[in-house]
Short mmCIF file of C-alpha atoms and ligand atoms in Angstrom, two decimals:
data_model
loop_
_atom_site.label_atom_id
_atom_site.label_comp_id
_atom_site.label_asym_id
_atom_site.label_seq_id
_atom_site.Cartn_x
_atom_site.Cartn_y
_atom_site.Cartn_z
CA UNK A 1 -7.48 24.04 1.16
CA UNK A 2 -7.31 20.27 2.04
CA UNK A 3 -5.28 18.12 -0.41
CA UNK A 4 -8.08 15.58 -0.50
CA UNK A 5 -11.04 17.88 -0.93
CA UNK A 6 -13.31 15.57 -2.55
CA UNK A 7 -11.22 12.99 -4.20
CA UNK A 8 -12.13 9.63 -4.29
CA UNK A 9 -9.44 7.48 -2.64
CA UNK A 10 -9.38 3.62 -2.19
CA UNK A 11 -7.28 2.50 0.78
CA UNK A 12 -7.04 -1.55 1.02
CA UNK A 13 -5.56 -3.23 4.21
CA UNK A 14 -7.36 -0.44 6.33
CA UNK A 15 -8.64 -2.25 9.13
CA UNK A 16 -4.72 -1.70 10.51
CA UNK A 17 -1.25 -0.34 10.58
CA UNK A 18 -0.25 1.78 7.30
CA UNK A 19 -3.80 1.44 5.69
CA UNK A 20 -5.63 2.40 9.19
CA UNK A 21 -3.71 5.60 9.64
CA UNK A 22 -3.71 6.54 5.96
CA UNK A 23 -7.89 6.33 6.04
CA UNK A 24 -7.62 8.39 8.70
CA UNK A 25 -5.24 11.06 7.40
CA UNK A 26 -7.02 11.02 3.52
CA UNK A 27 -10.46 11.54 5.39
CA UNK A 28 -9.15 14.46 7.26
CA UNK A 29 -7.39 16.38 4.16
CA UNK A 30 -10.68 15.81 2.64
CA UNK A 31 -10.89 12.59 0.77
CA UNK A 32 -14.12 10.61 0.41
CA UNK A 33 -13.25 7.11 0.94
CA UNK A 34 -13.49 3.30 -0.25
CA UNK A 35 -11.62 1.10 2.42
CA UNK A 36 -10.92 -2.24 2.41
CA UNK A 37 -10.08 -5.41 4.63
CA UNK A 38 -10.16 -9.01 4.78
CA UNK A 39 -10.71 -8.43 8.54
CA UNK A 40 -14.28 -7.03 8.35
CA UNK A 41 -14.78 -6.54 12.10
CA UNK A 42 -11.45 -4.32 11.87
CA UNK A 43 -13.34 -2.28 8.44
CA UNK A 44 -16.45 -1.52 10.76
CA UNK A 45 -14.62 -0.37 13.83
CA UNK A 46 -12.15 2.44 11.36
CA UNK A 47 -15.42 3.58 9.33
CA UNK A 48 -17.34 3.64 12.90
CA UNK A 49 -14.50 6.07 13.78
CA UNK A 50 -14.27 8.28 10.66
CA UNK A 51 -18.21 9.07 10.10
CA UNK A 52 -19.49 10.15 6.86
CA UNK A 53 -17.85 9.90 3.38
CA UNK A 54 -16.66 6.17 3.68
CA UNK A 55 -18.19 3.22 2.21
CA UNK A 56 -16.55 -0.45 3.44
CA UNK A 57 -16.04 -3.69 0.98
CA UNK A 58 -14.62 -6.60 3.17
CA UNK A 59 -12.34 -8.68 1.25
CA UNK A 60 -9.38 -10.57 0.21
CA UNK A 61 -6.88 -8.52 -2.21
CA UNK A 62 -5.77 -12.27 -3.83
CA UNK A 63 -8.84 -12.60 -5.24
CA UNK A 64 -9.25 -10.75 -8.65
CA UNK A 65 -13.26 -10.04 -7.92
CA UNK A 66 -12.36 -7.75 -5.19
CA UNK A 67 -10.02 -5.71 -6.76
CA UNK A 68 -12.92 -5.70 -9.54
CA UNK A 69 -15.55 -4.64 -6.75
CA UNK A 70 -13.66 -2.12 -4.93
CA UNK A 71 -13.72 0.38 -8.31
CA UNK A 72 -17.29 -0.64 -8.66
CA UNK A 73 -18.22 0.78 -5.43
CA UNK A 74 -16.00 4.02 -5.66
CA UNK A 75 -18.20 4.20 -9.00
CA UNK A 76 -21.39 3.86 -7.37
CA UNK A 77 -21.30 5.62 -4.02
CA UNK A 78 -19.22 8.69 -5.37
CA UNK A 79 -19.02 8.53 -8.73
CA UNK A 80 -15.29 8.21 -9.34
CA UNK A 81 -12.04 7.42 -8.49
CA UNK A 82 -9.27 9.64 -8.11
CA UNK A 83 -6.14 7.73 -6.39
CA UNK A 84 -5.81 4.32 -4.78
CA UNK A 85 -3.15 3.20 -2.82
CA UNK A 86 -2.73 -0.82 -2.77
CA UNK A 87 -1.28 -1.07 0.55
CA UNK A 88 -2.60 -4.78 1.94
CA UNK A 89 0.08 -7.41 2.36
CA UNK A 90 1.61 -10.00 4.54
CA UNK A 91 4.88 -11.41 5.50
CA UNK A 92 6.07 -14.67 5.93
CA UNK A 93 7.98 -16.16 8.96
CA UNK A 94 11.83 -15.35 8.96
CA UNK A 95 13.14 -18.80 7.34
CA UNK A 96 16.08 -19.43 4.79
CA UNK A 97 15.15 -20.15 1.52
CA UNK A 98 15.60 -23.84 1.21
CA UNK A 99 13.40 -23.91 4.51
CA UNK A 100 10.31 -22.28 3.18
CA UNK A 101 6.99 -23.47 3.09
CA UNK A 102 6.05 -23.61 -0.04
CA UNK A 103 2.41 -23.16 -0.03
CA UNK A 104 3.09 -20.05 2.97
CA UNK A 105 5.43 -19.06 0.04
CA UNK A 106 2.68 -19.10 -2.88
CA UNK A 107 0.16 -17.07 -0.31
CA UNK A 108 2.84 -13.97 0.33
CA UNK A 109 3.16 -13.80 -4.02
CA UNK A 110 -1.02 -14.13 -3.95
CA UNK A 111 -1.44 -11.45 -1.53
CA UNK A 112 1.52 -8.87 -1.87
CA UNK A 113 1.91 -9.72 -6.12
CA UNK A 114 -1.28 -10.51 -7.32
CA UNK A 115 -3.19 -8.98 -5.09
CA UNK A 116 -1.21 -5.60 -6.10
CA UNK A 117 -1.64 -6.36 -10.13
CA UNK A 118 -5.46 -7.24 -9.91
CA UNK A 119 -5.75 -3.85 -8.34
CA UNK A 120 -4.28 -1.82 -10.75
CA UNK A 121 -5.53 -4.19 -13.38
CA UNK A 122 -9.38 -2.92 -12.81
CA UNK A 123 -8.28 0.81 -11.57
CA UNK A 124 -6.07 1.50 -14.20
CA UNK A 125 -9.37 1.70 -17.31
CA UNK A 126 -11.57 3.59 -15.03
CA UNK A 127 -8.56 6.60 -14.42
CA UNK A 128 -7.74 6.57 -17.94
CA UNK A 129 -11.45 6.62 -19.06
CA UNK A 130 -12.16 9.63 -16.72
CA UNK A 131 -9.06 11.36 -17.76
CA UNK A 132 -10.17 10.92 -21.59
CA UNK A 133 -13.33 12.53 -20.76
CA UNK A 134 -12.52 15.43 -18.31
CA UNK A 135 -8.69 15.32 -18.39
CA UNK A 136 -8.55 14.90 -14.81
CA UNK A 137 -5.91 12.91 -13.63
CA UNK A 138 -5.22 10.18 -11.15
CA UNK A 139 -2.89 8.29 -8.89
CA UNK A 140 -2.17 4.92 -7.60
CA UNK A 141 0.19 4.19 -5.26
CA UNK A 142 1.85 0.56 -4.57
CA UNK A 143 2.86 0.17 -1.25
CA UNK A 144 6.28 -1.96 -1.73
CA UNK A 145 8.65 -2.12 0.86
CA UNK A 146 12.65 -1.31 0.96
CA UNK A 147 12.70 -5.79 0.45
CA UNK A 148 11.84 -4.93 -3.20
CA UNK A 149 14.74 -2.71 -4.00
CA UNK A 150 17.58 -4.66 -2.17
CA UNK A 151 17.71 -8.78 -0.88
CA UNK A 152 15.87 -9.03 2.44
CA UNK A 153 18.04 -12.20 3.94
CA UNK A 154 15.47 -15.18 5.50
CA UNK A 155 12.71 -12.71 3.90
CA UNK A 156 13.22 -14.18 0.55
CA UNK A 157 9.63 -14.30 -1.36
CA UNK A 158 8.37 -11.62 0.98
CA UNK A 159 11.40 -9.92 -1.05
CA UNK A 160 10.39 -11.21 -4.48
CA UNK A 161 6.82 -10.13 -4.07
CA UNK A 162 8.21 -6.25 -3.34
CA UNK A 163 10.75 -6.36 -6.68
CA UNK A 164 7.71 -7.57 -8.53
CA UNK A 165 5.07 -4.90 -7.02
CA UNK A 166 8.11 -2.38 -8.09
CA UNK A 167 8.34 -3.93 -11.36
CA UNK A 168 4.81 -3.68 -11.80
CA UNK A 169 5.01 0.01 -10.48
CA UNK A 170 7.63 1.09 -13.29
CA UNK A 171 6.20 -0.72 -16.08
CA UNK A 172 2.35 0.69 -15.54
CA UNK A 173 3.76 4.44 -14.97
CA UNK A 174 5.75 3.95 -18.36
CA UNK A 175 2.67 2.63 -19.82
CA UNK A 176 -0.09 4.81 -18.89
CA UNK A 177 1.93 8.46 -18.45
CA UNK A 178 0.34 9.93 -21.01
CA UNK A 179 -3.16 9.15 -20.27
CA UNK A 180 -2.73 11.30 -17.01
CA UNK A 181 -2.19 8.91 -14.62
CA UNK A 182 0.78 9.00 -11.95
CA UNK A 183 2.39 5.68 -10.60
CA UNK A 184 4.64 5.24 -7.61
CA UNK A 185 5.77 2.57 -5.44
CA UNK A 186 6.92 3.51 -1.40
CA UNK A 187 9.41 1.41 0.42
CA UNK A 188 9.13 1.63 3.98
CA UNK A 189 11.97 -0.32 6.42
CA UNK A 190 10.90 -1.87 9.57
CA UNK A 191 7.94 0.69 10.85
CA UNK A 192 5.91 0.76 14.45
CA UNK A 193 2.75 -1.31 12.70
CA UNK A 194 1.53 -4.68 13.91
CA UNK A 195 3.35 -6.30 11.44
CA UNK A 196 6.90 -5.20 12.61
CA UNK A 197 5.91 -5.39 15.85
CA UNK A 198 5.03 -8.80 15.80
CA UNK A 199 8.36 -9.63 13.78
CA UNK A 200 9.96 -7.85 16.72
CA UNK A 201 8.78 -10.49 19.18
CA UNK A 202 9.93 -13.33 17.08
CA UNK A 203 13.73 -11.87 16.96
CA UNK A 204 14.49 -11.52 20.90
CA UNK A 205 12.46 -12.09 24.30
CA UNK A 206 12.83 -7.81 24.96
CA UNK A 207 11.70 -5.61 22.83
CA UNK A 208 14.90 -2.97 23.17
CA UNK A 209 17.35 -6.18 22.37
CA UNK A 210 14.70 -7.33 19.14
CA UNK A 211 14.52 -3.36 17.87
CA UNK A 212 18.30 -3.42 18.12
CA UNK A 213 18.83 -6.08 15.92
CA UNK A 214 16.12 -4.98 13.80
CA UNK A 215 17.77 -1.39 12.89
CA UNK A 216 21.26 -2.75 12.84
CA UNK A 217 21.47 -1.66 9.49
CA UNK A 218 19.74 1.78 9.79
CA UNK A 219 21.80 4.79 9.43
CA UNK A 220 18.97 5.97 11.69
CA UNK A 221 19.21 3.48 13.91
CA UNK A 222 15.67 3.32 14.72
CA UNK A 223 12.10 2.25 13.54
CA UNK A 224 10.26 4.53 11.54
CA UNK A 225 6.89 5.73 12.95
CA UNK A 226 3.84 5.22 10.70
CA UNK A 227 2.54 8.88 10.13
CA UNK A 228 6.59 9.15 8.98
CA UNK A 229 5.47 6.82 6.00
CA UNK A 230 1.85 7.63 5.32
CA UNK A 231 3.45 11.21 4.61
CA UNK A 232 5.14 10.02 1.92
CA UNK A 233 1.99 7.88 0.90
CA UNK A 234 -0.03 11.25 0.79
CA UNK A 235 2.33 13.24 -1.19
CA UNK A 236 2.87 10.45 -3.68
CA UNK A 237 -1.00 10.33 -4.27
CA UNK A 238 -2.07 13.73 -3.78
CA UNK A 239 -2.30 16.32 -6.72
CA UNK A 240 0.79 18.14 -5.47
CA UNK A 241 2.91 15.06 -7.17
CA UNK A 242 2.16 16.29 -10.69
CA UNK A 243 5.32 15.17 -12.17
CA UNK A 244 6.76 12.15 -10.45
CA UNK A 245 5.98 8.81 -11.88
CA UNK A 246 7.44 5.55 -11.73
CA UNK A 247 9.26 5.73 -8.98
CA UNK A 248 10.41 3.35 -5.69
CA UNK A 249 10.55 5.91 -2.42
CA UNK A 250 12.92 4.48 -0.11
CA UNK A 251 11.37 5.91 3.41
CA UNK A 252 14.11 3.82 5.33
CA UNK A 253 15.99 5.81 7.33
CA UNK A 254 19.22 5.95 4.91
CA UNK A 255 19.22 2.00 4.48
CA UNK A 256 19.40 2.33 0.43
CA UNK A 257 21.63 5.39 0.95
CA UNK A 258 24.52 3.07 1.95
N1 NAD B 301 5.37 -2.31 8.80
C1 NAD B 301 6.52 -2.41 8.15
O1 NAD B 301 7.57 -2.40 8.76
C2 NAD B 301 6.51 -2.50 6.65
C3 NAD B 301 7.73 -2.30 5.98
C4 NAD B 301 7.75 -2.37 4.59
C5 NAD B 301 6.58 -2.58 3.90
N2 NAD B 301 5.41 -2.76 4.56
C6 NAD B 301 4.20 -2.98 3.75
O2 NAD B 301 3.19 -2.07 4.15
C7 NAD B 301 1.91 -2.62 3.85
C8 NAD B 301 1.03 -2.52 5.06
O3 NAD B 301 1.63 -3.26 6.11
P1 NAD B 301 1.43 -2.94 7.65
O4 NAD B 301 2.77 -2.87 8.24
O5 NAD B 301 0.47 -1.85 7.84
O6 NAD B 301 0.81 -4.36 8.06
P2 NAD B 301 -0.35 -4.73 9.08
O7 NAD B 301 -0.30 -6.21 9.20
O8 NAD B 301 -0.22 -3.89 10.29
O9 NAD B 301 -1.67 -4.29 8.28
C9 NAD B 301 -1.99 -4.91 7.05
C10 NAD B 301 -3.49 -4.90 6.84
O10 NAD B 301 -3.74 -5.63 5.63
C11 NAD B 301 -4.80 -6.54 5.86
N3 NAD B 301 -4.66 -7.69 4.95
C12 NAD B 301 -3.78 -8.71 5.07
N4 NAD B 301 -3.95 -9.59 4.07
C13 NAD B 301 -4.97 -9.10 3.31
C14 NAD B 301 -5.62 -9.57 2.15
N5 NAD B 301 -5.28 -10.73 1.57
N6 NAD B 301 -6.62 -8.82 1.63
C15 NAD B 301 -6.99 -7.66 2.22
N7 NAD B 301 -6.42 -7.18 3.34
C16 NAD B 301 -5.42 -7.89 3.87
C17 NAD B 301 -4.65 -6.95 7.32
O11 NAD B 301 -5.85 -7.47 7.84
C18 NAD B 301 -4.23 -5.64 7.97
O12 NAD B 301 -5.31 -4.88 8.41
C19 NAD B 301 2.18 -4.06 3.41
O13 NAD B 301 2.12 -4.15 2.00
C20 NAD B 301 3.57 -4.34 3.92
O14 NAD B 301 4.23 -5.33 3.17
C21 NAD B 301 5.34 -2.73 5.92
#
């Protein structure tokens, strides 16, 4: 049995990284999909890839009517939804506080904040609605980042953006527990997507001296690899997490253990 069969999922930031190789995963345990971008070229080529079951809604998660027309489509092309995982999000340039731009600043909270609380904002009526009438459950799961359980030095709003998606994360599980719905935030550390990747270039000229310095503070001592964290993504928002709500999963390679 696939632990997707026919679930509705909503994936946003799936043209790449974390949100690309999640599509991929949910569609092949099963899942019928609603995937989401701002980079619409980036949408076409991951549907083009995956085949039936998907329907695409380019967009920008900062903008409340998005979050508003993603559950409209899962409604209308399948039906339902069943578990969405709010996974876009940006970073800003390494700077110390004092030395950020303010209106880069104001984007990161738009994207990785708002962006997260529209979402749940419009999913969170439709799951409770479907669970009042046929007392099946659903998921959402906030993709945070190990920035919004501990200070991320010269990452400072990037790291205020994650404590507030976690905040959010707590607060909505608390809220909405007994109407059937599960809530979890996962914290990934530094992870092989293009947006680590490009970080690492910004650190050090080689790669091996900028992943160094990068996983200094891993009991690991290395990146994690993506299908390491969609795992975790999967069994947060798959039916097999029945009784965990609320929670902040530190996939990080011991950092929070120390
Ligand atoms: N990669 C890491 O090391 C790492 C670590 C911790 C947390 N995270 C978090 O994981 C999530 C996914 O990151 P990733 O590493 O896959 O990044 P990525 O840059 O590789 O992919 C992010 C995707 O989100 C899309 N996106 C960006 N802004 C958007 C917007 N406003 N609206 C809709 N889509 C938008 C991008 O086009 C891209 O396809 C993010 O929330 C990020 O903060 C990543």
């Amino acid at each position: 049995m696939k632990r997707f069969e026919d679930l509705i999922a909503i994936v946003t930031g799936a043209a790449g990284g974390f949100g690309k190789a999640l599509a991929e995963r949910l569609h092949a345990e099963g899942a019928k999909l609603v995937l989401s971008d701002v980079r619409a070229e980036g949408l076409d080529g991951v549907a083009a890839s995956l085949g039936d079951d998907v329907a695409l809604c380019a967009g920008d998660v900062s903008q409340e009517d998005h979050s508003r027309d993603l559950v409209a489509l899962a409604l209308e092309r399948f039906g339902r939804l069943d578990v969405a995982f709010n996974n876009a999000g940006i970073v800003h340039g390494f700077s110390k506080l004092a030395l950020l731009d303010s209106q880069e600043a104001r984007r990161v909270i738009d994207v990785d904040l708002m962006g997260v609380f529209y979402a749940m904002k419009h999913q969170l009526p439709v799951l409770e609605r479907q669970y009042r009438r046929d007392g099946r459950g659903g998921a959402i799961v906030n993709i945070a980042s190990v920035a919004g359980i501990a200070g991320a030095p010269r990452l400072g709003i990037y790291a205020a953006a994650k404590h507030g998606v976690i905040g959010l994360t707590r607060s909505a599980a608390a809220e909405y527990a007994s109407k059937g719905i599960r809530i979890n935030a996962v914290c990934p550390s530094y992870a092989r997507t293009p947006m680590a990747t490009d970080a690492l270039g910004l650190i050090a000229d080689d790669v091996a001296s900028a992943e160094k310095e990068l996983t200094r503070g891993v009991p690991m001592r290395r990146l994690a690899e993506v299908d390491e964290v969609v795992e975790v993504m999967m069994f947060a928002g798959s039916p097999a997490n029945s009784f965990m709500t609320g929670q902040a999963l530190a996939v990080d390679g011991g950092i929070t253990a120390v």
